[in-house]
XYZ file of C-alpha atoms in Angstrom:
770
model
C -105.395 -72.849 3.992
C -107.267 -73.534 0.744
C -108.286 -77.084 1.634
C -108.112 -76.810 5.393
C -110.674 -76.867 8.170
C -113.599 -74.509 7.631
C -113.453 -74.577 3.828
C -116.317 -75.740 1.600
C -114.197 -78.171 -0.381
C -116.096 -80.083 -3.047
C -116.410 -83.797 -2.361
C -113.490 -85.569 -3.998
C -115.296 -88.920 -4.028
C -118.098 -87.559 -6.192
C -115.951 -87.666 -9.326
C -115.759 -91.423 -8.852
C -119.476 -91.782 -8.219
C -120.909 -89.591 -10.977
C -118.643 -91.127 -13.625
C -119.723 -94.653 -12.715
C -116.454 -95.648 -11.085
C -117.805 -96.278 -7.616
C -117.327 -99.846 -6.431
C -120.172 -101.273 -4.390
C -120.414 -104.812 -3.057
C -122.656 -105.903 -5.913
C -120.019 -104.733 -8.423
C -117.562 -107.380 -7.202
C -117.220 -110.650 -9.085
C -115.465 -113.911 -8.134
C -114.682 -116.973 -10.221
C -117.089 -119.858 -9.756
C -119.430 -117.925 -7.499
C -122.878 -119.156 -6.549
C -126.010 -117.021 -6.328
C -128.439 -117.065 -3.413
C -132.208 -116.984 -3.156
C -134.196 -117.634 -0.015
C -137.404 -119.326 0.811
C -138.846 -116.810 3.248
C -141.780 -117.315 5.534
C -145.142 -116.380 3.980
C -146.654 -116.318 7.473
C -146.339 -113.809 10.267
C -146.460 -116.560 12.881
C -146.325 -120.285 12.211
C -144.921 -123.557 13.431
C -142.683 -125.440 10.988
C -143.789 -129.059 10.900
C -141.380 -130.220 8.198
C -139.047 -129.000 5.469
C -138.573 -130.945 2.216
C -135.710 -129.752 0.012
C -135.297 -132.837 -2.200
C -136.916 -131.377 -5.298
C -135.062 -128.077 -4.887
C -131.699 -129.859 -4.572
C -132.332 -131.670 -7.854
C -133.256 -128.510 -9.741
C -130.998 -127.311 -12.597
C -127.886 -125.427 -11.533
C -128.366 -125.923 -7.803
C -125.099 -126.139 -5.860
C -126.434 -126.415 -2.306
C -129.605 -126.067 -0.258
C -129.256 -125.171 3.418
C -131.625 -125.405 6.364
C -131.205 -124.768 10.063
C -129.530 -128.188 10.332
C -126.616 -126.984 8.204
C -126.388 -123.807 10.260
C -126.239 -125.750 13.528
C -123.704 -128.186 12.060
C -121.467 -125.183 11.348
C -121.605 -124.246 15.029
C -123.551 -121.063 14.392
C -125.236 -119.514 17.420
C -128.512 -117.537 17.471
C -128.536 -113.947 16.235
C -127.181 -111.761 19.036
C -128.594 -108.830 20.937
C -125.725 -106.861 22.450
C -127.742 -104.151 24.211
C -126.525 -103.757 27.813
C -129.980 -103.216 29.296
C -131.402 -104.217 32.661
C -135.030 -104.505 33.641
C -136.309 -102.468 36.560
C -135.947 -105.542 38.809
C -132.239 -105.795 37.966
C -132.465 -108.793 35.623
C -130.939 -108.629 32.167
C -133.021 -108.597 29.031
C -133.525 -112.151 27.763
C -132.028 -113.149 24.448
C -134.235 -114.560 21.698
C -132.985 -117.909 20.325
C -133.321 -116.945 16.667
C -131.057 -118.873 14.272
C -130.172 -117.333 10.884
C -132.418 -119.974 9.285
C -135.658 -120.610 11.143
C -135.890 -123.701 13.329
C -139.276 -124.970 14.407
C -141.064 -121.646 14.148
C -141.231 -118.360 12.261
C -142.070 -115.088 13.983
C -142.449 -112.629 11.083
C -143.232 -112.656 7.389
C -140.062 -112.652 5.301
C -137.993 -114.577 7.849
C -135.270 -116.696 6.205
C -136.161 -120.415 6.315
C -134.237 -122.147 3.503
C -131.220 -120.934 1.526
C -130.605 -122.011 -2.080
C -127.243 -121.581 -3.832
C -127.170 -122.009 -7.603
C -124.990 -121.215 -10.598
C -127.245 -118.315 -11.627
C -129.632 -116.093 -9.715
C -132.569 -117.206 -11.878
C -131.836 -120.845 -11.089
C -131.641 -120.046 -7.377
C -135.019 -118.280 -7.470
C -136.626 -121.142 -9.385
C -135.253 -123.722 -6.952
C -136.339 -121.715 -3.902
C -139.896 -121.915 -5.214
C -139.588 -125.720 -5.148
C -138.820 -125.825 -1.440
C -141.730 -127.437 0.405
C -142.269 -126.222 3.950
C -145.183 -127.607 5.957
C -146.376 -124.680 8.071
C -148.962 -124.735 10.835
C -150.239 -121.147 10.916
C -150.558 -119.699 14.405
C -152.508 -116.734 15.699
C -150.441 -113.616 15.145
C -150.161 -110.124 16.538
C -148.964 -107.572 14.013
C -148.929 -104.312 15.965
C -147.490 -102.812 19.103
C -150.911 -101.765 20.405
C -152.138 -105.375 20.451
C -148.884 -107.048 21.482
C -149.403 -107.126 25.293
C -152.648 -109.076 24.914
C -151.815 -110.937 21.723
C -150.758 -114.547 21.124
C -147.498 -115.339 22.911
C -144.525 -115.398 20.528
C -141.628 -116.482 22.742
C -142.063 -119.070 25.503
C -139.931 -117.156 28.009
C -141.738 -113.846 27.467
C -145.277 -113.871 28.898
C -147.468 -111.116 27.536
C -144.858 -110.715 24.770
C -142.891 -108.474 27.119
C -139.244 -108.149 26.109
C -138.129 -105.711 28.792
C -139.438 -103.473 31.553
C -137.115 -100.489 31.957
C -137.247 -97.642 34.416
C -135.082 -94.612 35.074
C -135.258 -91.522 37.268
C -136.806 -90.661 40.636
C -140.455 -91.700 40.706
C -141.237 -90.393 44.201
C -139.704 -86.947 43.662
C -141.364 -86.655 40.265
C -144.790 -87.584 41.615
C -144.361 -85.041 44.431
C -143.485 -82.298 41.944
C -146.586 -83.086 39.893
C -148.748 -82.960 43.013
C -147.603 -79.405 43.775
C -147.600 -78.056 40.193
C -149.680 -75.102 39.044
C -149.990 -76.663 35.577
C -149.781 -80.260 34.413
C -149.676 -81.250 30.756
C -150.246 -84.717 29.297
C -149.868 -85.832 25.700
C -149.986 -89.166 23.877
C -147.697 -89.440 20.842
C -147.038 -92.153 18.288
C -143.741 -92.813 16.545
C -144.809 -94.470 13.304
C -142.753 -97.345 11.966
C -140.486 -96.611 8.999
C -138.111 -98.417 6.653
C -134.679 -96.974 5.840
C -134.934 -97.774 2.101
C -131.352 -96.879 1.105
C -130.573 -96.623 -2.602
C -128.279 -99.641 -2.266
C -130.114 -102.599 -0.773
C -128.424 -104.979 1.650
C -125.927 -107.465 0.231
C -123.291 -110.003 1.208
C -120.648 -112.130 -0.504
C -119.019 -114.944 1.454
C -115.742 -116.725 0.785
C -113.992 -119.487 2.718
C -110.348 -120.505 2.450
C -109.825 -124.174 3.315
C -106.096 -123.798 3.764
C -106.215 -121.021 6.353
C -109.708 -121.595 7.710
C -110.460 -117.906 7.205
C -113.832 -116.515 6.249
C -114.053 -113.352 4.142
C -117.238 -111.332 3.974
C -117.846 -108.501 1.519
C -120.879 -106.488 2.569
C -122.324 -102.990 2.483
C -122.195 -102.025 6.149
C -121.612 -99.101 8.481
C -118.452 -100.547 9.989
C -116.550 -103.668 8.991
C -114.954 -103.944 12.433
C -118.321 -104.155 14.147
C -119.520 -106.848 11.753
C -116.343 -108.876 12.272
C -116.660 -108.561 16.012
C -120.267 -109.762 16.037
C -119.469 -112.686 13.728
C -116.520 -113.840 15.808
C -117.725 -113.193 19.355
C -121.427 -113.963 19.126
C -122.231 -116.121 16.115
C -119.244 -118.368 15.366
C -117.622 -118.197 18.841
C -114.223 -117.971 17.183
C -111.199 -115.682 17.110
C -111.492 -112.454 15.129
C -108.374 -113.333 13.138
C -110.447 -116.020 11.419
C -112.656 -113.383 9.795
C -111.992 -110.621 7.324
C -114.799 -108.182 6.553
C -114.529 -105.778 3.631
C -116.901 -102.922 2.869
C -116.517 -101.041 -0.387
C -118.635 -98.006 -1.312
C -121.992 -97.928 0.444
C -125.153 -96.430 -1.005
C -126.802 -95.247 2.188
C -127.147 -96.814 5.606
C -129.173 -94.572 7.942
C -128.510 -96.861 10.909
C -130.120 -99.866 9.235
C -126.805 -101.242 7.942
C -125.188 -100.996 11.356
C -126.228 -104.469 12.530
C -125.447 -108.093 11.793
C -128.074 -109.792 9.650
C -128.795 -113.494 9.029
C -127.827 -113.242 5.357
C -124.294 -112.060 6.261
C -123.829 -115.140 8.416
C -125.396 -117.488 5.891
C -123.200 -116.605 2.899
C -120.179 -117.563 5.005
C -121.697 -120.887 6.062
C -122.742 -121.572 2.470
C -119.317 -120.688 1.085
C -117.769 -123.375 3.263
C -120.495 -125.950 2.535
C -120.624 -125.271 -1.215
C -116.905 -124.785 -1.690
C -117.331 -121.623 -3.741
C -117.888 -117.884 -3.250
C -121.536 -117.210 -2.456
C -123.320 -113.926 -3.168
C -126.676 -112.434 -2.189
C -128.252 -109.080 -2.890
C -131.657 -108.079 -1.574
C -134.398 -106.985 -3.909
C -136.606 -104.120 -2.749
C -139.450 -106.291 -1.485
C -137.002 -108.395 0.530
C -135.743 -105.124 1.971
C -139.186 -104.092 3.138
C -139.759 -107.551 4.621
C -136.434 -108.205 6.298
C -134.491 -104.969 6.857
C -134.610 -103.832 10.457
C -137.267 -101.136 10.709
C -137.141 -97.947 12.765
C -139.172 -96.149 15.470
C -142.565 -97.793 16.325
C -143.241 -96.473 19.806
C -146.250 -95.171 21.724
C -145.580 -92.751 24.554
C -147.456 -90.708 27.119
C -145.454 -87.674 28.195
C -146.292 -85.337 31.056
C -144.923 -81.997 32.228
C -145.378 -80.259 35.576
C -144.904 -76.456 35.581
C -145.127 -73.709 38.150
C -147.321 -70.627 37.710
C -144.573 -68.866 35.714
C -144.108 -71.709 33.267
C -140.906 -73.092 34.803
C -140.706 -76.868 34.416
C -140.777 -78.729 37.740
C -140.769 -82.313 36.538
C -141.307 -84.631 33.593
C -142.523 -88.198 33.426
C -142.891 -90.661 30.608
C -144.644 -93.967 30.143
C -144.051 -95.736 26.879
C -144.066 -98.936 24.879
C -141.739 -99.976 22.078
C -142.042 -102.626 19.379
C -139.128 -105.061 19.147
C -140.587 -107.055 16.245
C -140.185 -110.821 15.899
C -136.846 -111.085 17.691
C -134.232 -108.827 19.269
C -131.883 -107.121 16.853
C -128.373 -106.127 17.898
C -129.107 -102.852 19.701
C -132.920 -102.848 19.789
C -133.646 -102.507 23.549
C -130.989 -99.793 23.898
C -132.475 -97.713 21.074
C -135.898 -97.668 22.719
C -134.508 -96.708 26.125
C -131.074 -95.276 26.879
C -130.176 -94.073 23.381
C -132.568 -91.167 23.675
C -133.539 -91.629 27.302
C -130.443 -89.846 28.582
C -131.672 -86.646 26.990
C -135.384 -86.972 27.646
C -136.374 -83.403 28.359
C -133.954 -81.967 25.818
C -131.819 -79.024 26.894
C -134.448 -77.680 29.257
C -133.982 -77.516 33.009
C -135.805 -80.592 34.298
C -135.229 -80.784 38.091
C -136.687 -84.259 38.480
C -137.653 -86.930 36.009
C -139.045 -90.446 35.741
C -139.566 -92.741 32.766
C -140.885 -96.272 32.370
C -140.693 -98.025 29.010
C -141.727 -101.557 28.142
C -140.653 -103.432 25.021
C -142.916 -105.945 23.334
C -142.534 -108.596 20.678
C -144.861 -108.664 17.696
C -145.037 -110.647 14.474
C -143.148 -108.069 12.449
C -139.604 -107.436 11.281
C -137.113 -106.532 14.017
C -136.807 -102.873 14.982
C -133.477 -101.171 15.624
C -131.632 -97.890 15.012
C -132.826 -95.504 12.311
C -131.317 -92.073 11.688
C -131.152 -90.458 15.128
C -131.891 -93.701 16.975
C -133.869 -92.661 20.028
C -132.954 -88.983 19.959
C -135.625 -87.984 17.395
C -138.157 -89.819 19.539
C -137.024 -87.881 22.626
C -136.983 -84.490 20.893
C -140.335 -85.076 19.237
C -142.039 -85.853 22.532
C -140.484 -82.911 24.361
C -141.142 -80.298 21.706
C -144.731 -81.398 21.207
C -145.207 -81.188 24.982
C -143.761 -77.663 25.011
C -146.209 -76.542 22.325
C -149.160 -78.003 24.202
C -147.901 -76.485 27.451
C -147.788 -73.075 25.769
C -151.402 -73.475 24.600
C -152.608 -74.602 28.020
C -150.754 -71.960 30.071
C -151.254 -69.090 27.653
C -147.515 -68.384 27.605
C -145.967 -67.644 24.201
C -144.268 -70.797 22.947
C -140.930 -69.082 22.278
C -140.999 -67.394 25.670
C -141.866 -70.668 27.408
C -138.842 -72.333 25.878
C -136.552 -69.408 26.768
C -137.638 -69.526 30.395
C -136.521 -73.130 30.635
C -133.287 -73.106 28.610
C -129.983 -72.836 30.513
C -128.042 -69.644 29.844
C -124.355 -69.611 28.841
C -123.497 -68.589 32.406
C -124.978 -71.842 33.688
C -122.780 -74.030 31.499
C -121.668 -76.691 31.970
C -125.223 -77.523 32.965
C -125.995 -81.060 34.122
C -129.348 -82.476 33.128
C -131.394 -84.781 35.350
C -129.319 -87.763 34.160
C -126.017 -86.069 34.959
C -124.987 -85.290 31.387
C -123.100 -82.005 31.211
C -124.125 -79.671 28.391
C -120.722 -78.026 28.027
C -121.077 -75.352 25.361
C -123.495 -73.196 23.421
C -125.899 -70.306 23.758
C -129.308 -71.913 23.643
C -131.532 -68.873 24.313
C -129.695 -66.886 21.645
C -129.937 -69.714 19.108
C -133.680 -69.929 19.723
C -134.161 -66.180 19.355
C -131.933 -65.961 16.290
C -133.617 -68.949 14.662
C -137.019 -67.342 15.120
C -135.710 -63.984 13.882
C -134.266 -65.542 10.733
C -137.636 -67.119 10.062
C -139.345 -63.720 10.353
C -141.837 -64.915 12.919
C -142.843 -61.285 13.395
C -144.175 -61.198 9.847
C -146.058 -64.484 10.087
C -149.486 -62.917 10.696
C -149.355 -61.164 7.337
C -148.313 -64.371 5.563
C -151.110 -66.254 7.305
C -153.648 -63.692 6.147
C -152.394 -63.956 2.569
C -152.750 -67.733 2.683
C -156.281 -67.425 4.038
C -157.271 -65.318 1.027
C -156.237 -68.285 -1.134
C -158.307 -70.691 0.961
C -155.304 -72.143 2.808
C -154.688 -72.542 6.527
C -151.138 -71.509 7.373
C -149.200 -72.605 10.422
C -145.771 -71.968 11.895
C -143.930 -74.571 13.933
C -140.763 -74.363 15.982
C -138.551 -76.948 17.602
C -135.436 -76.537 19.712
C -133.665 -79.873 19.635
C -130.584 -81.410 21.177
C -128.757 -84.508 19.997
C -126.304 -86.702 21.866
C -123.559 -88.303 19.794
C -121.690 -91.559 20.294
C -118.383 -89.765 20.803
C -117.116 -92.082 23.531
C -114.826 -95.097 23.499
C -111.700 -95.641 21.426
C -111.107 -95.165 17.719
C -107.904 -95.939 15.789
C -106.303 -94.340 12.752
C -103.109 -94.834 10.785
C -101.149 -92.606 8.403
C -98.799 -94.139 5.840
C -96.656 -92.499 3.183
C -95.956 -93.849 -0.285
C -92.672 -93.614 -2.182
C -94.109 -91.095 -4.625
C -95.243 -88.641 -1.950
C -98.781 -89.854 -1.453
C -100.399 -90.093 1.965
C -102.790 -92.885 2.941
C -105.071 -92.427 5.929
C -106.679 -95.544 7.419
C -109.831 -95.148 9.489
C -112.259 -97.501 11.229
C -115.407 -95.532 10.465
C -117.301 -95.992 7.216
C -118.745 -93.505 4.770
C -122.263 -94.314 3.599
C -122.373 -91.183 1.458
C -121.480 -88.512 4.027
C -118.260 -87.332 2.387
C -115.688 -88.793 4.787
C -112.994 -88.965 2.124
C -113.118 -85.202 1.760
C -113.554 -84.206 5.404
C -110.850 -86.504 6.765
C -108.410 -85.327 4.091
C -109.123 -81.755 5.173
C -108.358 -82.659 8.784
C -104.980 -84.166 7.887
C -104.055 -81.449 5.391
C -104.798 -78.831 8.038
C -102.756 -80.621 10.684
C -99.733 -81.748 8.642
C -99.618 -79.239 5.806
C -99.464 -81.961 3.162
C -101.197 -81.391 -0.201
C -104.903 -82.165 0.010
C -104.839 -83.881 -3.374
C -102.068 -86.257 -2.207
C -104.271 -87.780 0.522
C -106.225 -91.009 0.063
C -108.691 -92.179 2.709
C -108.738 -95.958 3.215
C -111.683 -97.522 5.004
C -113.768 -100.645 5.288
C -111.208 -103.476 5.525
C -110.555 -105.236 8.814
C -107.064 -106.096 7.573
C -106.300 -102.364 7.879
C -107.758 -100.964 11.088
C -110.738 -101.959 13.217
C -112.825 -99.178 14.673
C -116.323 -98.531 15.895
C -117.854 -97.843 12.514
C -120.262 -95.077 11.627
C -123.348 -94.417 13.711
C -124.557 -91.975 16.308
C -122.939 -89.052 14.433
C -119.559 -90.219 15.755
C -117.319 -90.370 12.695
C -115.804 -86.891 12.652
C -115.508 -86.659 16.421
C -113.802 -90.023 16.703
C -111.903 -90.659 13.457
C -111.122 -86.957 13.019
C -109.599 -86.801 16.492
C -107.723 -90.078 15.878
C -106.267 -88.640 12.654
C -105.048 -85.585 14.547
C -103.425 -87.745 17.224
C -101.759 -89.833 14.522
C -100.562 -86.656 12.795
C -98.999 -85.532 16.077
C -97.064 -88.796 16.101
C -95.937 -88.135 12.506
C -94.667 -84.718 13.612
C -92.893 -86.185 16.646
C -91.155 -88.801 14.498
C -90.473 -86.252 11.798
C -88.567 -83.926 14.104
C -86.219 -86.733 15.103
C -85.845 -88.045 11.563
C -85.349 -84.578 10.098
C -82.603 -83.970 12.616
C -80.736 -86.975 11.265
C -81.413 -86.399 7.583
C -80.530 -82.679 7.721
C -77.670 -83.215 10.194
C -79.018 -80.876 12.839
C -75.954 -81.397 15.011
C -77.897 -81.005 18.220
C -79.874 -77.968 17.055
C -83.589 -78.061 17.683
C -85.850 -79.090 14.818
C -89.148 -77.223 14.621
C -92.320 -77.990 12.719
C -94.447 -75.219 11.276
C -97.117 -74.775 8.612
C -96.461 -71.728 6.465
C -98.827 -70.850 3.626
C -100.389 -74.299 3.911
C -97.114 -76.235 3.666
C -95.808 -78.238 6.620
C -92.026 -77.950 7.088
C -89.351 -79.254 9.417
C -86.654 -76.629 9.973
C -83.311 -76.861 11.768
C -82.960 -73.938 14.161
C -80.302 -71.323 13.337
C -79.886 -72.698 9.800
C -81.591 -72.450 6.435
C -82.020 -76.217 6.281
C -85.676 -77.202 5.789
C -87.760 -80.072 4.384
C -91.459 -80.451 3.758
C -93.306 -83.383 5.308
C -93.586 -84.989 1.886
C -89.878 -84.544 1.097
C -88.890 -86.098 4.406
C -91.331 -88.984 4.028
C -90.084 -89.831 0.519
C -86.466 -89.602 1.669
C -87.132 -92.056 4.498
C -88.844 -94.460 2.094
C -85.942 -94.394 -0.363
C -82.991 -94.176 1.973
C -82.004 -96.238 4.974
C -82.157 -94.100 8.104
C -81.540 -96.004 11.371
C -84.661 -96.201 13.517
C -86.981 -95.210 10.688
C -87.431 -98.434 8.766
C -91.140 -97.554 8.398
C -90.446 -93.914 7.673
C -92.996 -91.542 9.129
C -95.791 -94.129 9.102
C -97.693 -93.782 12.353
C -100.693 -95.041 14.261
C -102.848 -93.410 16.881
C -105.908 -94.025 19.017
C -108.380 -91.446 20.270
C -110.205 -92.178 23.504
C -113.421 -90.218 23.736
C -114.586 -89.667 27.293
C -117.763 -87.611 26.851
C -120.508 -87.248 24.250
C -121.175 -84.054 22.340
C -124.459 -82.197 22.005
C -125.404 -80.744 18.610
C -128.396 -78.463 19.012
C -130.387 -75.847 17.180
C -133.641 -74.286 16.116
C -135.912 -75.477 13.297
C -138.747 -73.264 12.069
C -141.260 -74.625 9.573
C -144.243 -73.051 7.823
C -146.989 -75.045 6.152
C -150.127 -74.409 4.202
C -153.048 -76.830 4.592
C -155.741 -77.211 1.954
C -159.066 -76.946 3.777
C -160.900 -79.176 1.285
C -158.406 -82.051 1.076
C -156.137 -81.798 4.126
C -153.035 -81.806 1.923
C -150.018 -80.223 3.600
C -147.501 -78.138 1.654
C -144.297 -77.042 3.359
C -143.793 -73.477 2.182
C -140.763 -72.449 4.262
C -138.129 -74.271 6.281
C -135.239 -72.640 8.142
C -132.580 -74.224 10.324
C -130.020 -72.640 12.626
C -127.597 -75.184 14.068
C -124.736 -75.317 16.538
C -122.446 -78.144 15.466
C -119.391 -76.776 17.205
C -116.378 -76.370 14.934
C -117.339 -76.897 11.292
C -114.856 -78.753 9.073
C -116.645 -78.366 5.733
C -119.780 -76.162 5.607
C -120.883 -77.626 2.268
C -120.831 -81.181 3.603
C -122.639 -80.105 6.757
C -125.388 -78.412 4.742
C -125.822 -81.606 2.743
C -126.132 -83.679 5.903
C -128.693 -81.283 7.352
C -130.739 -81.273 4.142
C -130.785 -85.073 4.035
C -131.668 -85.368 7.697
C -134.506 -82.868 7.424
C -135.932 -84.692 4.405
C -135.941 -87.996 6.277
C -137.639 -86.357 9.236
C -140.254 -84.712 7.027
C -140.735 -87.989 5.170
C -141.639 -89.796 8.373
C -143.826 -86.938 9.574
C -145.877 -86.584 6.403
C -145.648 -89.720 4.275
C -143.829 -92.836 5.383
C -145.551 -95.584 7.344
C -144.881 -99.310 7.625
C -148.205 -101.074 8.216
C -148.796 -104.665 9.329
C -152.148 -106.403 9.473
C -152.894 -106.813 13.161
C -154.437 -110.269 12.923
C -152.102 -112.005 10.468
C -148.811 -110.116 10.700
C -148.887 -109.636 6.918
C -146.930 -106.585 5.704
C -149.288 -104.286 3.811
C -146.606 -101.819 2.653
C -144.015 -104.027 0.954
C -143.319 -101.827 -2.071
C -143.066 -98.206 -3.119
C -146.614 -98.522 -4.399
C -147.853 -98.595 -0.801
C -144.937 -97.070 1.122
C -144.809 -93.353 0.357
C -141.263 -92.086 -0.005
C -140.694 -88.313 -0.102
C -140.111 -86.919 -3.573
C -138.460 -83.693 -4.612
C -141.768 -81.894 -5.096
C -142.844 -82.854 -1.552
C -139.897 -81.040 -0.027
C -139.228 -77.337 0.525
C -136.107 -75.293 -0.020
C -134.189 -75.701 3.219
C -132.388 -72.585 4.400
C -129.490 -73.673 6.593
C -127.263 -71.490 8.754
C -124.954 -72.225 11.650
C -123.102 -70.620 14.503
C -119.986 -72.147 16.011
C -119.766 -72.860 19.735
C -116.890 -75.369 19.896
C -117.515 -78.174 22.338
C -115.048 -78.598 25.192
C -115.139 -82.374 25.342
C -113.556 -83.117 21.966
C -110.148 -81.862 20.778
C -111.606 -80.825 17.431
C -114.417 -78.817 19.004
C -116.816 -80.580 16.611
C -120.197 -81.844 17.780
C -121.419 -83.999 14.871
C -124.162 -83.294 12.353
C -125.266 -86.483 10.591
C -128.549 -87.069 12.391
C -129.448 -83.625 13.707
C -131.664 -82.659 10.777
C -133.970 -85.587 11.463
C -134.081 -84.845 15.191
C -135.400 -81.322 14.654
C -137.574 -81.853 11.589
C -140.351 -84.055 12.932
C -141.423 -81.822 15.826
C -141.054 -78.661 13.723
C -143.374 -79.742 10.911
C -145.933 -81.331 13.234
C -145.909 -78.149 15.306
C -146.658 -76.181 12.148
C -149.539 -78.461 11.141
C -151.098 -78.340 14.611
C -150.771 -74.548 14.546
C -152.375 -74.324 11.117
C -155.471 -76.362 11.986
C -155.605 -75.134 15.611
C -155.359 -78.432 17.478
C -153.144 -79.506 20.354
C -151.632 -82.408 18.461
C -151.920 -84.684 15.448
C -150.033 -87.935 15.022
C -147.568 -88.824 12.287
C -147.791 -89.410 9.410
C -149.881 -86.326 8.735
C -151.555 -87.722 5.634
C -154.252 -85.632 3.921
C -156.977 -87.869 5.350
C -155.647 -87.634 8.904
C -155.262 -83.860 8.663
C -158.749 -83.456 7.115
C -160.301 -85.496 9.902
C -158.443 -83.495 12.540
C -159.669 -80.236 10.974
C -163.271 -81.381 10.920
C -163.256 -82.989 14.362
C -166.225 -85.122 15.353
C -168.027 -84.255 12.134
C -165.406 -86.266 10.213
């Protein structure tokens, strides 16, 4: 089938985007709307003695000025943390009582304190500068390393401890270490990063007095999730009282998957001011107030026998939660990646202990990969160090510990069943494609040019969020069009193309007749996009819905074509789906039948072939693969150039190879960006953000990145009806350990922390002399 599954169909949505016809939240306009600017905290940690808004309220064009008193009067509750996490003593993680507008205290620079609504944005900004807040600066702690012994931020959290989480069998793990022939220990740092999507965060709030309904337009990763958080946690109201609409989204990367104060506040302000209220973040606001990613420090240990077989693994780590708990924050630092600590390798026994700490910094939550890059990075760096310490070749060491196809499904220490794949083959083939055998010659050639060359490998595994329920709906128009409604949300991944391919393949309807509808809670409410779940969940839901269309169609076709008791069959021939009456030449395409049912009255089919379906995912999927990276390091400056990058992935069944390649390229670039360049830095003593613009925060540019050679092999998973495993985050998961492995190999050290800036690499090369 020309546009079916497995075809590299060009993205249909790109015509809209490249011709300027995309519609993002900031493109929307409403009559009489007010513009928002915030007075944000200039302090990392301070007590609020008083707030005076009188002058601001009298400023030209000002419609309303809101403080925490207005928020409380609206019945708004503190920002929620929905992570289902327990401490090691069985208690639940404590919530942080953080209102959308600060009350009594601020805990990070950039926190929203006062909201100004005016007739123009310029007037709102001018008025916000007239807000007078009397702050009493408090001692601050700006970094994770200092948080346990820093000034206490929350009264109920001594030592700034947010949670104390433990998993695994401590006694069995300690016993395995005691009997091991080799033990390996390594400290690693996950540097803090900012998602920096092309489209900054935004929100437009409307309130209808007659119905009492709030409407929120916002760039998000799932309108249903935002509506649910607003209704259940913040307003304590029924979901029917909220409509959330997401138009086109210019990048999310996990960061737009949460509820933010500004989304709540535009709704409160719309009701108070009696007009639509709009806010769009500028880039500095984004650096200050977007949820950041990563920021962990971990000690990992491996125990091995004399032959290099892993006996046990243990982890002790700390994670930065920032100034208050974001929606999923404790989960990201623990269970999100914790379930696959140890990767695909056979780990007989395991123990991990992770503590979360508050600091005077922006909240930390999911960023592309969300816990899984952290897990893969630690494991792959440990494997490299283990190879150096034991003298076993690093490829061979990995092969000895990877389950073979005959062992599948193989349950890891947590009980997760790796159901499909050929991990030793993928490792060997990935290395072969990278011509590891010829590396010595390339290294010698680099040396002649005064460069140190290194080769790094990483064998990663991802775990996707392919569990729970996800709805879809298929509706037919009177002119033969097909509308597909989904509860996930494209942030640039190409959903409109991939989902249309899924339906065209299943129903045999023309690809060009299909329109994907997403982002409106008045349509369907699903789990949104995150955790590489969209294709697994929405794709499977579309297929289930298509099965319902076929079931209805057989009955309807029997009536329309007067089957007279003869069986009606459905088949796809040469890409066209047809209903055919057995033993006759009577036949109708899906489109012909759907249009007939729309235009004619057929008893029992008042809604034609329109159908709904729900997919219930019962098990996650496990994308995996091999990344091989080569770098050259300048001996005089420490500058790293990536000279070759090859990826071999197993994503199960591939729907659109072109889209998958794009996702892998983007994921690898984000991983390399964190590894080499990006770093959010706070002053430890004041909590001031030192990297609040692109002048100080180094984003990867085209000339920083290599050509990425991507290939794949298909091992369909057995836990999802599509056989697909997900690909959106996998590039990031494999990239960080691969490039850091290459750098360590080039300069002949066990390990170097991210970001591998020229200075850091130069100092590592020159050791104590530096």
